[in-house]
Short mmCIF file of C-alpha atoms and ligand atoms in Angstrom, two decimals:
data_model
loop_
_atom_site.label_atom_id
_atom_site.label_comp_id
_atom_site.label_asym_id
_atom_site.label_seq_id
_atom_site.Cartn_x
_atom_site.Cartn_y
_atom_site.Cartn_z
CA MET A 1 85.60 77.18 133.99
CA ARG A 2 86.28 74.25 132.86
CA LEU A 3 87.69 71.31 134.76
CA GLY A 4 89.26 68.06 135.21
CA ILE A 5 88.25 66.09 138.72
CA ASP A 6 90.10 62.98 139.37
CA PHE A 7 87.70 61.73 142.13
CA GLY A 8 90.64 58.71 143.78
CA THR A 9 90.03 56.01 146.30
CA THR A 10 92.80 57.62 148.60
CA ARG A 11 92.48 61.84 147.07
CA THR A 12 90.50 63.55 145.20
CA VAL A 13 92.63 65.78 142.47
CA VAL A 14 91.67 69.09 140.10
CA ALA A 15 93.09 70.73 137.08
CA ALA A 16 91.51 73.45 135.91
CA VAL A 17 91.68 74.72 131.57
CA ARG A 18 93.44 77.33 131.19
CA GLY A 19 94.46 78.64 128.00
CA GLY A 20 96.33 75.65 126.33
CA ARG A 21 97.44 75.29 130.16
CA TYR A 22 96.11 72.60 132.39
CA PRO A 23 97.24 73.59 136.22
CA VAL A 24 96.46 72.10 139.08
CA ALA A 25 94.23 73.29 142.33
CA SER A 26 95.76 73.46 145.38
CA PHE A 27 93.75 74.64 148.58
CA GLN A 28 94.22 75.96 151.64
CA THR A 29 93.76 73.44 153.96
CA ALA A 30 94.55 72.44 158.26
CA ASP A 31 97.86 70.97 156.68
CA GLY A 32 98.70 73.78 154.41
CA PHE A 33 98.49 74.01 150.48
CA THR A 34 97.81 70.57 149.84
CA GLU A 35 96.40 69.55 145.85
CA TYR A 36 94.80 66.91 147.22
CA LEU A 37 92.16 66.84 149.15
CA PRO A 38 91.48 63.82 151.56
CA GLY A 39 88.24 61.11 150.79
CA TRP A 40 87.58 60.53 154.10
CA ALA A 41 84.09 60.46 155.16
CA ALA A 42 83.88 60.68 158.95
CA PHE A 43 80.82 61.29 161.71
CA GLU A 44 81.69 63.77 164.10
CA GLU A 45 79.70 65.53 166.88
CA GLY A 46 76.43 65.07 165.48
CA GLN A 47 77.26 66.28 162.10
CA LEU A 48 79.01 64.78 158.66
CA GLN A 49 82.68 65.84 158.23
CA LEU A 50 84.09 64.68 154.45
CA GLY A 51 87.55 65.68 152.68
CA ALA A 52 89.80 68.10 154.09
CA ASP A 53 87.43 69.38 156.80
CA VAL A 54 87.83 65.68 157.98
CA ALA A 55 90.26 65.75 161.91
CA VAL A 56 93.49 62.93 162.00
CA LEU A 57 93.45 63.85 165.27
CA PRO A 58 91.61 63.11 167.57
CA GLY A 59 88.81 61.49 165.77
CA ILE A 60 89.74 58.28 163.14
CA PRO A 61 88.41 58.76 160.41
CA LEU A 62 85.60 55.93 159.81
CA VAL A 63 85.37 56.21 156.26
CA ARG A 64 88.62 56.05 155.17
CA SER A 65 87.76 56.61 151.46
CA VAL A 66 84.16 58.11 150.18
CA LYS A 67 84.99 56.21 146.55
CA ALA A 68 86.13 52.49 147.64
CA THR A 69 82.55 52.45 150.04
CA ILE A 70 80.71 53.35 146.85
CA THR A 71 81.94 50.97 144.77
CA GLY A 72 79.53 48.24 143.80
CA ALA A 73 77.21 49.36 145.62
CA ALA A 74 73.44 50.15 144.60
CA PRO A 75 72.31 54.01 144.76
CA ASP A 76 70.01 53.91 147.18
CA GLU A 77 71.45 50.96 148.62
CA THR A 78 72.81 52.69 152.54
CA VAL A 79 76.05 53.38 153.60
CA ALA A 80 76.57 50.81 156.80
CA ALA A 81 80.76 52.17 157.03
CA LEU A 82 78.90 55.35 158.37
CA PRO A 83 76.89 54.19 161.68
CA GLY A 84 76.21 57.40 162.96
CA GLY A 85 74.15 58.79 159.78
CA ARG A 86 71.71 57.26 157.76
CA TYR A 87 72.74 58.00 154.27
CA SER A 88 72.38 56.18 150.75
CA ALA A 89 75.79 55.50 148.61
CA LEU A 90 74.74 58.37 145.58
CA GLU A 91 73.59 60.82 149.10
CA LEU A 92 77.07 60.51 150.57
CA LEU A 93 78.76 60.72 147.13
CA THR A 94 76.39 63.84 146.43
CA ARG A 95 77.47 65.26 149.95
CA TYR A 96 81.15 64.57 149.21
CA LEU A 97 81.85 66.14 145.68
CA VAL A 98 79.84 69.05 147.29
CA HIS A 99 82.68 69.72 149.70
CA VAL A 100 85.09 69.25 146.62
CA ARG A 101 82.47 71.94 145.06
CA GLN A 102 82.95 74.18 148.28
CA MET A 103 86.77 74.47 148.56
CA LEU A 104 87.28 75.01 144.64
CA ILE A 105 84.83 78.09 145.45
CA ASP A 106 86.37 79.02 148.86
CA ARG A 107 89.21 77.93 149.50
CA SER A 108 91.77 76.85 146.10
CA ASN A 109 93.92 78.57 144.07
CA LEU A 110 91.72 78.64 140.82
CA ASP A 111 89.76 82.53 141.86
CA ILE A 112 85.95 80.94 140.99
CA ASP A 113 83.04 82.95 141.11
CA PRO A 114 80.30 81.46 143.85
CA GLY A 115 77.87 81.66 140.97
CA GLU A 116 80.58 80.51 138.01
CA GLU A 117 79.77 77.08 136.30
CA LEU A 118 81.98 74.75 136.58
CA GLU A 119 82.00 71.87 133.53
CA ALA A 120 84.00 69.27 134.67
CA MET A 121 85.42 65.86 132.96
CA ILE A 122 85.49 63.14 135.23
CA ALA A 123 86.24 59.33 135.39
CA VAL A 124 85.90 55.65 136.63
CA PRO A 125 87.98 52.75 136.37
CA ALA A 126 88.17 51.00 133.36
CA HIS A 127 86.42 48.24 135.13
CA ALA A 128 83.48 49.64 136.72
CA SER A 129 80.53 48.89 136.66
CA THR A 130 78.14 50.49 134.54
CA ARG A 131 76.14 51.08 138.30
CA GLN A 132 79.28 52.85 139.26
CA ARG A 133 79.74 55.01 136.03
CA TYR A 134 75.59 55.47 136.69
CA LEU A 135 76.43 56.63 140.28
CA THR A 136 78.94 59.03 139.45
CA ILE A 137 77.56 61.03 137.08
CA GLU A 138 75.06 61.29 139.15
CA ALA A 139 75.94 62.76 142.25
CA PHE A 140 78.78 64.64 140.70
CA SER A 141 75.58 66.55 138.59
CA ARG A 142 73.68 66.74 142.20
CA ALA A 143 76.29 68.40 143.63
CA GLY A 144 76.23 70.93 141.48
CA PHE A 145 78.99 69.96 138.07
CA THR A 146 77.91 70.45 134.95
CA VAL A 147 79.08 66.36 133.86
CA ALA A 148 81.78 67.03 130.24
CA GLY A 149 81.92 63.75 130.36
CA LEU A 150 82.67 60.18 131.65
CA VAL A 151 85.62 58.63 130.46
CA ASN A 152 87.78 55.76 131.88
CA GLU A 153 90.60 56.83 134.50
CA PRO A 154 93.21 55.28 131.94
CA THR A 155 92.87 57.32 128.74
CA ALA A 156 92.82 59.86 131.36
CA GLY A 157 96.52 58.86 131.57
CA ALA A 158 97.10 58.06 128.36
CA ILE A 159 96.14 62.01 127.18
CA GLU A 160 98.14 63.69 129.73
CA TYR A 161 101.14 61.06 127.87
CA ALA A 162 100.25 62.31 124.46
CA ARG A 163 99.61 65.85 125.33
CA HIS A 164 103.54 65.95 126.72
CA THR A 165 105.14 63.77 125.06
CA LEU A 166 104.07 64.09 121.11
CA GLY A 167 104.36 67.46 120.98
CA ALA A 168 100.70 68.69 120.91
CA LEU A 169 99.41 65.83 119.81
CA SER A 170 101.06 65.50 115.96
CA PRO A 171 99.25 63.60 113.57
CA ARG A 172 101.98 61.89 111.82
CA SER A 173 104.09 60.52 115.38
CA GLN A 174 104.49 57.29 115.20
CA LYS A 175 103.97 55.61 118.18
CA ARG A 176 100.62 53.96 117.94
CA TYR A 177 99.91 52.89 121.68
CA VAL A 178 100.49 53.62 125.22
CA VAL A 179 100.37 50.93 127.89
CA VAL A 180 99.16 52.85 131.73
CA TYR A 181 100.27 52.32 134.94
CA ASP A 182 98.67 53.38 137.20
CA LEU A 183 98.93 52.46 140.90
CA GLY A 184 96.97 54.87 143.20
CA GLY A 185 95.93 54.75 146.71
CA GLY A 186 93.67 52.55 146.90
CA THR A 187 93.65 50.26 143.39
CA PHE A 188 95.79 49.32 140.75
CA ASP A 189 94.78 49.56 137.29
CA THR A 190 96.83 49.11 133.53
CA ALA A 191 94.96 49.33 130.26
CA ALA A 192 96.81 49.62 127.21
CA VAL A 193 95.63 52.73 124.70
CA SER A 194 95.46 53.38 121.24
CA LEU A 195 96.26 57.11 120.16
CA VAL A 196 95.95 57.72 116.63
CA ASP A 197 94.82 61.14 114.79
CA ARG A 198 93.92 62.67 118.22
CA HIS A 199 91.37 59.52 118.54
CA PHE A 200 91.78 57.57 121.94
CA ASP A 201 90.62 54.43 122.34
CA LEU A 202 90.81 52.88 125.04
CA LEU A 203 91.28 48.75 123.89
CA GLY A 204 91.45 46.83 126.76
CA SER A 205 92.21 46.67 130.51
CA GLU A 206 93.53 44.62 133.53
CA GLY A 207 92.85 45.77 137.17
CA ILE A 208 93.90 44.83 140.25
CA ALA A 209 91.12 46.21 143.53
CA ARG A 210 92.11 47.35 147.22
CA LEU A 211 96.04 46.85 145.78
CA GLY A 212 98.31 50.37 145.92
CA GLY A 213 99.77 53.09 148.77
CA ASN A 214 97.39 51.97 151.16
CA ASN A 215 99.11 48.26 151.32
CA PHE A 216 102.39 49.79 151.76
CA ASP A 217 101.53 51.91 154.52
CA GLU A 218 100.38 48.86 156.48
CA VAL A 219 103.83 46.86 155.84
CA LEU A 220 105.31 49.90 157.19
CA ALA A 221 103.43 49.84 159.85
CA ASP A 222 103.71 45.84 160.25
CA LEU A 223 107.62 46.51 160.57
CA VAL A 224 107.54 49.12 163.17
CA LEU A 225 105.14 47.21 165.02
CA GLU A 226 107.86 44.47 164.90
CA GLU A 227 110.68 46.22 165.45
CA LEU A 228 108.83 47.46 169.16
CA GLY A 229 107.40 44.36 169.94
CA ARG A 230 103.95 44.97 169.38
CA SER A 231 100.77 43.73 167.62
CA GLN A 232 98.08 45.53 166.04
CA GLU A 233 95.52 44.04 168.00
CA GLU A 234 97.42 44.69 171.02
CA VAL A 235 97.64 49.42 170.02
CA GLY A 236 93.72 49.29 169.43
CA GLU A 237 91.97 50.11 165.89
CA ARG A 238 92.37 54.20 166.90
CA THR A 239 96.30 53.68 167.57
CA TYR A 240 96.48 51.83 164.36
CA ALA A 241 95.09 54.09 162.43
CA HIS A 242 97.01 57.21 163.52
CA LEU A 243 100.12 55.11 163.28
CA LEU A 244 99.15 54.26 158.82
CA GLU A 245 99.42 58.18 158.71
CA ARG A 246 102.95 57.96 160.33
CA CYS A 247 103.52 55.84 157.98
CA ARG A 248 101.64 57.32 154.90
CA LEU A 249 104.07 60.62 155.58
CA ALA A 250 107.35 58.13 156.09
CA LYS A 251 105.80 56.45 153.15
CA GLU A 252 106.10 60.10 150.62
CA SER A 253 109.26 61.37 151.54
CA LEU A 254 111.90 57.95 150.36
CA ASN A 255 113.33 59.41 147.67
CA PRO A 256 115.85 56.34 145.24
CA SER A 257 118.79 57.44 146.96
CA SER A 258 117.44 56.33 150.95
CA ARG A 259 118.50 53.79 153.04
CA ARG A 260 116.43 53.96 156.00
CA VAL A 261 112.41 54.94 156.59
CA LEU A 262 112.01 57.14 160.36
CA VAL A 263 108.59 56.87 161.30
CA ASP A 264 107.20 59.35 163.53
CA VAL A 265 105.75 57.63 166.31
CA ALA A 266 105.68 60.39 169.43
CA GLU A 267 102.20 60.36 171.19
CA LEU A 268 101.68 56.94 169.73
CA PHE A 269 104.49 54.78 171.67
CA PRO A 270 106.88 55.57 174.17
CA VAL A 271 109.94 56.27 172.17
CA ASP A 272 109.99 59.44 168.83
CA GLN A 273 110.28 57.57 166.27
CA VAL A 274 111.12 53.92 164.62
CA VAL A 275 114.39 53.60 162.36
CA VAL A 276 113.00 50.33 159.48
CA ASN A 277 115.53 50.02 156.48
CA THR A 278 114.31 50.48 153.67
CA SER A 279 116.13 47.42 152.15
CA GLU A 280 113.56 45.32 154.23
CA LEU A 281 110.44 47.51 153.70
CA TYR A 282 110.93 47.22 149.42
CA GLN A 283 111.73 43.29 149.89
CA ARG A 284 108.20 42.71 151.39
CA THR A 285 106.40 45.28 149.12
CA THR A 286 108.02 43.07 145.96
CA PRO A 287 105.21 40.18 146.08
CA LEU A 288 102.41 43.52 145.86
CA ILE A 289 104.08 45.10 143.12
CA GLU A 290 104.61 41.25 141.31
CA ARG A 291 101.12 41.22 141.00
CA THR A 292 101.01 44.31 139.27
CA LEU A 293 103.42 43.45 137.03
CA GLY A 294 101.53 40.46 135.96
CA ALA A 295 99.03 42.67 135.07
CA VAL A 296 100.97 44.25 132.61
CA GLN A 297 102.02 41.50 130.84
CA SER A 298 98.88 40.25 130.12
CA ILE A 299 98.04 43.44 128.90
CA LEU A 300 100.75 43.64 126.46
CA GLY A 301 99.56 39.97 126.35
CA ALA A 302 96.56 41.16 125.12
CA LEU A 303 98.58 43.42 122.49
CA VAL A 304 100.39 40.69 120.62
CA GLU A 305 97.46 38.57 119.33
CA HIS A 306 96.08 41.44 118.19
CA GLY A 307 99.14 42.04 115.70
CA ILE A 308 100.78 44.71 117.44
CA ASP A 309 104.39 44.86 118.58
CA PRO A 310 105.37 45.63 122.17
CA GLU A 311 108.64 45.58 121.50
CA ASN A 312 108.66 47.75 118.56
CA PRO A 313 109.22 51.50 119.74
CA ARG A 314 107.46 52.45 116.66
CA GLU A 315 104.20 51.74 117.02
CA MET A 316 104.41 50.83 121.62
CA GLY A 317 104.98 54.63 122.92
CA ALA A 318 105.85 53.34 126.59
CA VAL A 319 104.31 52.36 129.71
CA TYR A 320 104.06 55.23 131.58
CA LEU A 321 103.80 54.79 135.10
CA VAL A 322 100.82 57.41 136.68
CA GLY A 323 99.11 57.58 139.78
CA GLY A 324 100.67 58.73 143.35
CA SER A 325 101.96 55.30 144.22
CA VAL A 326 104.20 54.87 141.74
CA GLN A 327 106.67 56.66 143.25
CA PHE A 328 107.41 54.48 145.33
CA PRO A 329 111.05 53.92 144.46
CA ALA A 330 110.10 50.27 144.81
CA VAL A 331 107.65 50.64 142.49
CA GLN A 332 109.73 52.54 139.35
CA ARG A 333 112.67 49.83 140.33
CA LEU A 334 110.74 46.82 139.58
CA LEU A 335 109.18 47.99 136.68
CA ARG A 336 112.86 48.89 135.01
CA THR A 337 114.19 45.95 135.79
CA ARG A 338 110.92 44.61 133.80
CA PHE A 339 110.54 47.14 130.93
CA GLY A 340 113.51 48.61 130.82
CA ARG A 341 113.61 51.49 128.70
CA LYS A 342 109.84 51.62 127.99
CA VAL A 343 109.21 52.51 131.63
CA GLN A 344 108.03 56.39 131.60
CA LEU A 345 107.78 58.33 135.08
CA ALA A 346 105.00 61.32 134.27
CA PRO A 347 105.89 64.60 135.11
CA GLN A 348 103.23 64.28 137.73
CA PRO A 349 102.06 61.32 138.62
CA HIS A 350 99.86 62.28 141.47
CA ALA A 351 98.16 65.13 139.24
CA ALA A 352 98.15 63.25 135.64
CA THR A 353 94.92 61.82 135.69
CA ALA A 354 93.22 65.19 136.48
CA ILE A 355 95.40 67.17 134.24
CA GLY A 356 94.02 64.08 130.88
CA LEU A 357 90.67 65.18 132.38
CA ALA A 358 91.03 69.31 131.89
CA ILE A 359 92.34 68.76 128.46
CA ALA A 360 89.75 66.54 127.29
CA ALA A 361 87.71 69.07 128.30
CA ASP A 362 89.37 72.01 126.29
CA PRO A 363 87.51 71.95 123.41
CA ASN A 364 90.85 74.10 121.70
CA ALA A 365 92.61 70.31 122.47
CA GLU A 366 90.48 68.62 120.37
CA ILE A 367 90.76 65.12 122.00
CA PHE A 368 88.09 62.65 120.99
CA VAL A 369 87.85 59.94 122.58
CA ARG A 370 86.63 56.07 121.97
CA GLU A 371 86.01 53.61 124.98
CA VAL A 372 85.09 49.94 124.48
CA PRO A 373 83.10 48.03 127.08
CA THR A 374 85.70 46.68 129.63
CA ARG A 375 83.14 44.46 131.09
CA HIS A 376 80.73 41.99 129.89
CA PHE A 377 77.20 42.72 130.10
CA GLY A 378 74.38 40.56 130.02
CA VAL A 379 71.47 38.86 131.51
CA TRP A 380 69.91 36.17 132.95
CA ARG A 381 66.67 34.75 131.79
CA GLU A 382 63.78 32.74 132.69
CA GLY A 383 63.88 29.19 130.61
CA ASP A 384 60.86 27.35 130.39
CA LEU A 385 59.19 26.89 133.29
CA GLY A 386 61.53 25.08 135.76
CA ARG A 387 64.43 25.67 133.21
CA GLU A 388 67.79 26.91 134.74
CA LYS A 389 68.38 30.39 134.44
CA ILE A 390 70.03 31.30 130.62
CA PHE A 391 72.32 33.51 129.84
CA ASP A 392 72.60 36.10 127.12
CA PRO A 393 75.57 37.78 126.69
CA ILE A 394 74.25 41.29 124.83
CA ILE A 395 76.87 43.37 125.06
CA GLU A 396 80.96 41.66 125.32
CA LYS A 397 83.87 42.90 126.55
CA ARG A 398 86.29 44.07 123.00
CA ILE A 399 90.53 44.36 123.21
CA GLY A 400 91.50 45.19 120.30
CA ASP A 401 91.78 48.10 117.54
CA GLU A 402 88.68 47.35 115.11
CA PRO A 403 87.23 50.12 114.33
CA GLN A 404 84.02 50.82 116.81
CA GLY A 405 81.03 52.80 116.41
CA PRO A 406 78.71 52.99 119.63
CA VAL A 407 76.91 49.74 120.18
CA ARG A 408 73.52 49.18 119.90
CA VAL A 409 71.96 45.10 119.85
CA GLU A 410 69.14 44.19 119.42
CA ARG A 411 66.76 40.90 121.06
CA VAL A 412 63.77 39.88 119.54
CA TYR A 413 61.79 37.02 120.77
CA HIS A 414 58.10 35.55 121.86
CA PRO A 415 57.88 35.23 125.26
CA ALA A 416 56.18 31.75 127.71
CA HIS A 417 55.35 33.95 130.52
CA ALA A 418 53.15 36.32 131.74
CA VAL A 419 55.57 38.56 133.30
CA GLY A 420 59.76 39.08 132.20
CA ARG A 421 61.87 38.76 135.33
CA LEU A 422 65.26 40.02 133.59
CA ARG A 423 68.32 39.71 135.78
CA PHE A 424 71.10 41.93 134.80
CA VAL A 425 74.84 41.05 135.62
CA GLU A 426 78.04 42.75 134.57
CA CYS A 427 81.55 39.57 134.59
CA THR A 428 84.95 39.99 133.98
CA ALA A 429 85.29 37.09 131.37
CA LEU A 430 82.77 34.82 130.20
CA GLY A 431 83.51 30.62 130.14
CA GLU A 432 83.37 28.28 127.57
CA ASP A 433 80.74 27.73 127.81
CA GLY A 434 79.14 31.03 128.39
CA GLN A 435 78.71 31.20 131.36
CA PRO A 436 79.50 34.38 133.64
CA GLN A 437 82.78 33.76 135.34
CA GLY A 438 84.73 35.92 137.34
CA GLU A 439 84.38 39.12 138.80
CA VAL A 440 80.39 38.97 138.57
CA THR A 441 78.57 42.37 139.37
CA PRO A 442 74.60 41.25 140.12
CA TRP A 443 72.67 44.14 138.47
CA GLU A 444 68.71 45.03 138.88
CA THR A 445 65.97 42.64 138.64
CA ILE A 446 63.51 44.60 135.73
CA LEU A 447 60.13 42.94 135.80
CA PHE A 448 58.24 43.17 131.82
CA PRO A 449 55.08 42.49 131.42
CA TYR A 450 54.58 41.02 128.91
CA ASP A 451 51.27 40.09 128.92
CA PRO A 452 49.42 43.50 127.78
CA ALA A 453 47.10 42.41 130.50
CA LEU A 454 49.99 43.25 132.82
CA ALA A 455 50.66 46.51 130.65
CA ASP A 456 49.79 49.80 133.28
CA ARG A 457 50.45 47.72 136.27
CA ALA A 458 53.61 48.58 138.81
CA ASP A 459 53.19 45.59 140.81
CA LEU A 460 54.45 43.37 138.49
CA GLU A 461 55.79 40.68 141.55
CA PRO A 462 52.64 38.65 142.50
CA PHE A 463 52.70 37.54 138.29
CA CYS A 464 55.99 35.83 137.83
CA GLY A 465 56.51 32.44 136.90
CA GLY A 466 52.74 31.82 135.41
CA ARG A 467 53.15 31.42 132.47
CA GLY A 468 51.26 33.82 130.01
CA PRO A 469 47.75 33.10 128.06
CA SER A 470 48.27 29.96 125.87
CA GLU A 471 46.66 32.49 123.05
CA LEU A 472 49.62 35.01 123.69
CA GLN A 473 51.19 35.99 120.87
CA GLU A 474 53.45 38.77 121.54
CA GLU A 475 56.45 39.58 120.03
CA ILE A 476 58.71 41.49 122.07
CA VAL A 477 61.80 43.51 121.21
CA GLU A 478 64.15 44.11 123.85
CA THR A 479 66.98 47.60 122.73
CA TYR A 480 70.11 47.91 124.34
CA GLU A 481 72.48 50.60 123.90
CA TYR A 482 75.99 51.35 125.11
CA THR A 483 76.69 55.22 125.82
CA PRO A 484 80.12 56.86 125.51
CA SER A 485 80.08 57.07 129.08
CA GLY A 486 79.51 53.83 129.37
CA LEU A 487 76.08 53.94 130.75
CA ILE A 488 73.57 51.14 129.37
CA ARG A 489 69.92 52.29 128.04
CA ILE A 490 67.59 49.85 127.79
CA ALA A 491 63.31 49.85 126.31
CA ILE A 492 61.99 47.15 125.81
CA GLU A 493 58.65 46.80 123.92
CA ASN A 494 55.80 44.86 122.86
CA ARG A 495 55.55 45.01 119.47
CA THR A 496 52.20 43.14 118.72
CA ARG A 497 50.34 45.67 121.21
CA GLY A 498 52.67 48.33 120.79
CA TYR A 499 53.67 49.88 124.89
CA ARG A 500 57.16 50.04 126.16
CA ARG A 501 58.92 50.52 129.14
CA GLU A 502 62.57 52.37 129.08
CA TYR A 503 65.33 52.01 131.75
CA VAL A 504 69.00 53.30 132.39
CA LEU A 505 71.10 50.34 134.20
CA GLY A 506 72.18 52.27 137.30
CA SER A 507 68.96 54.06 138.21
CA SER A 508 66.33 51.99 140.00
CA ALA A 509 62.73 53.51 138.94
CA HIS A 510 62.60 52.89 135.10
CA LEU A 511 61.32 56.64 133.17
N1 LIG B 1 106.07 60.63 147.49
C1 LIG B 1 105.46 59.70 147.37
N2 LIG B 1 105.95 58.43 147.16
C2 LIG B 1 105.83 57.81 147.33
N3 LIG B 1 104.00 57.06 147.99
C3 LIG B 1 103.36 58.52 147.10
C4 LIG B 1 104.25 59.36 147.26
N4 LIG B 1 103.07 60.76 147.12
C5 LIG B 1 102.05 59.69 147.35
N5 LIG B 1 102.35 58.27 146.99
C6 LIG B 1 100.57 57.71 147.44
O1 LIG B 1 99.81 57.88 146.07
C7 LIG B 1 98.67 57.20 146.68
C8 LIG B 1 97.65 58.12 146.45
O2 LIG B 1 97.81 58.12 144.53
P1 LIG B 1 96.50 58.72 144.38
O3 LIG B 1 96.78 60.14 144.15
O4 LIG B 1 96.91 58.49 142.90
O5 LIG B 1 95.65 57.36 144.22
P2 LIG B 1 94.12 57.70 144.06
O6 LIG B 1 94.03 58.02 142.22
O7 LIG B 1 93.33 58.89 145.20
O8 LIG B 1 93.92 55.86 144.51
P3 LIG B 1 93.43 54.80 142.86
O9 LIG B 1 93.63 55.47 141.89
O10 LIG B 1 93.61 53.48 144.07
O11 LIG B 1 91.95 55.48 143.53
C9 LIG B 1 98.36 57.11 148.35
O12 LIG B 1 99.45 55.92 148.87
C10 LIG B 1 99.92 58.61 148.89
O13 LIG B 1 100.86 57.38 149.98
MG1 LIG B 2 93.77 57.65 140.88
#
């Protein structure tokens, strides 16, 4: 069976491919039928509990988001938030995805045979590092899925938009661009995607980590505590965690005409419920939502710079709202005030990404996805002895609609050292001096023996910093390949002597 799996910060949603339709999986859980699995992990009674198996009462989930926990982690890094068990980021994610797979087989409405191959199209946030891409693909494979491909989340949203808006993806459609606005539980992402002739290109994206529906829950919890005259410290972590859950449920019941929100606090406090005026809640959440509008504005600005007119409805299809939190009434209201009729709400906002992925997994839909690097990728090299590190930007982040093929970059040089120490990093921006700025994600360091006398050595650390023999005349060639799924393959070769090493960025060992 082919599936689209949206592994989100707070929830995992799955859609299937079924004869031109893309039904959303529903799971039988302790809370009845749900169209998602929570992204939780907890260590309870000596056992790792995951997703739908984590009991909210009485235990507190120790990890409220498996995805947030592994984001930025190296695959073999131990997850500190689960003190009961020692799990690496890769193990934890694999175990979580095994749970997802098992739930699909045992407790979903999809009628999957236990031995059936599950071919999954998966996604990561547009700004995800290469390391996170690698970790995600690797964990899905280890959990028993066949990974059909990895795309950026907003691209999946755009595919879903195109399917029901442009009628069977008509090649004659005039609309060439859509801005996807994805507000989930824990993160916000916005991206411009071009859709011409069933080709989907991610033109550029902006994201705000740690901004989503969870923040609205916190604001509501603050209001409830204020009403009760209590503070977060006073009530303790455990009660606060339960209160957040109650606030989330109350928030999800809101509709645009709700004047008040009732939070059920029986069992937590001596009163049964607390009533909060929605006007107060919306007012306090407005600054958070304003931040997302700023990001959309900068995406629109970038489109203008590339000759695209967002005001022309023939060019710009919509600001398309996906993600569970776009159902929060204040979000839609603010967006409509700012962007007017351009705003369009996905019919199933919580499942739009998963449905888009299922469409991408469907060979009959004939979707073509082309992605551009969404971060700058480069390397800090050793300067001449005693000198500063030099930053070499190898693959630059791009925006615009210039034709883009697979990216392949080569560097050829004659080294001065016995061992090359290459410190890879990704960053969201480059300064005027060409140095990494913004969010910088340090990568692993690769050591390569320039000196042929060291060619077969595994441990090169002791030789670092030393000059190569003065007669060292080696020609070194580095090749970088940016694969369609966003991984970077590196080959370093001593061309003079004919030996090479290959690496996939994200995996710790060289191949
Ligand atoms: N009807 C609703 N009204 C308001 N908020 C809602 C509603 N339904 C779901 N949400 C909120 O949507 C969020 C989950 O959205 P979604 O499933 O898109 O997130 P995610 O994909 O897990 O997270 P992210 O995109 O941040 O990785 C939660 O905060 C949830 O409370
Ligand atoms: Mg999401």
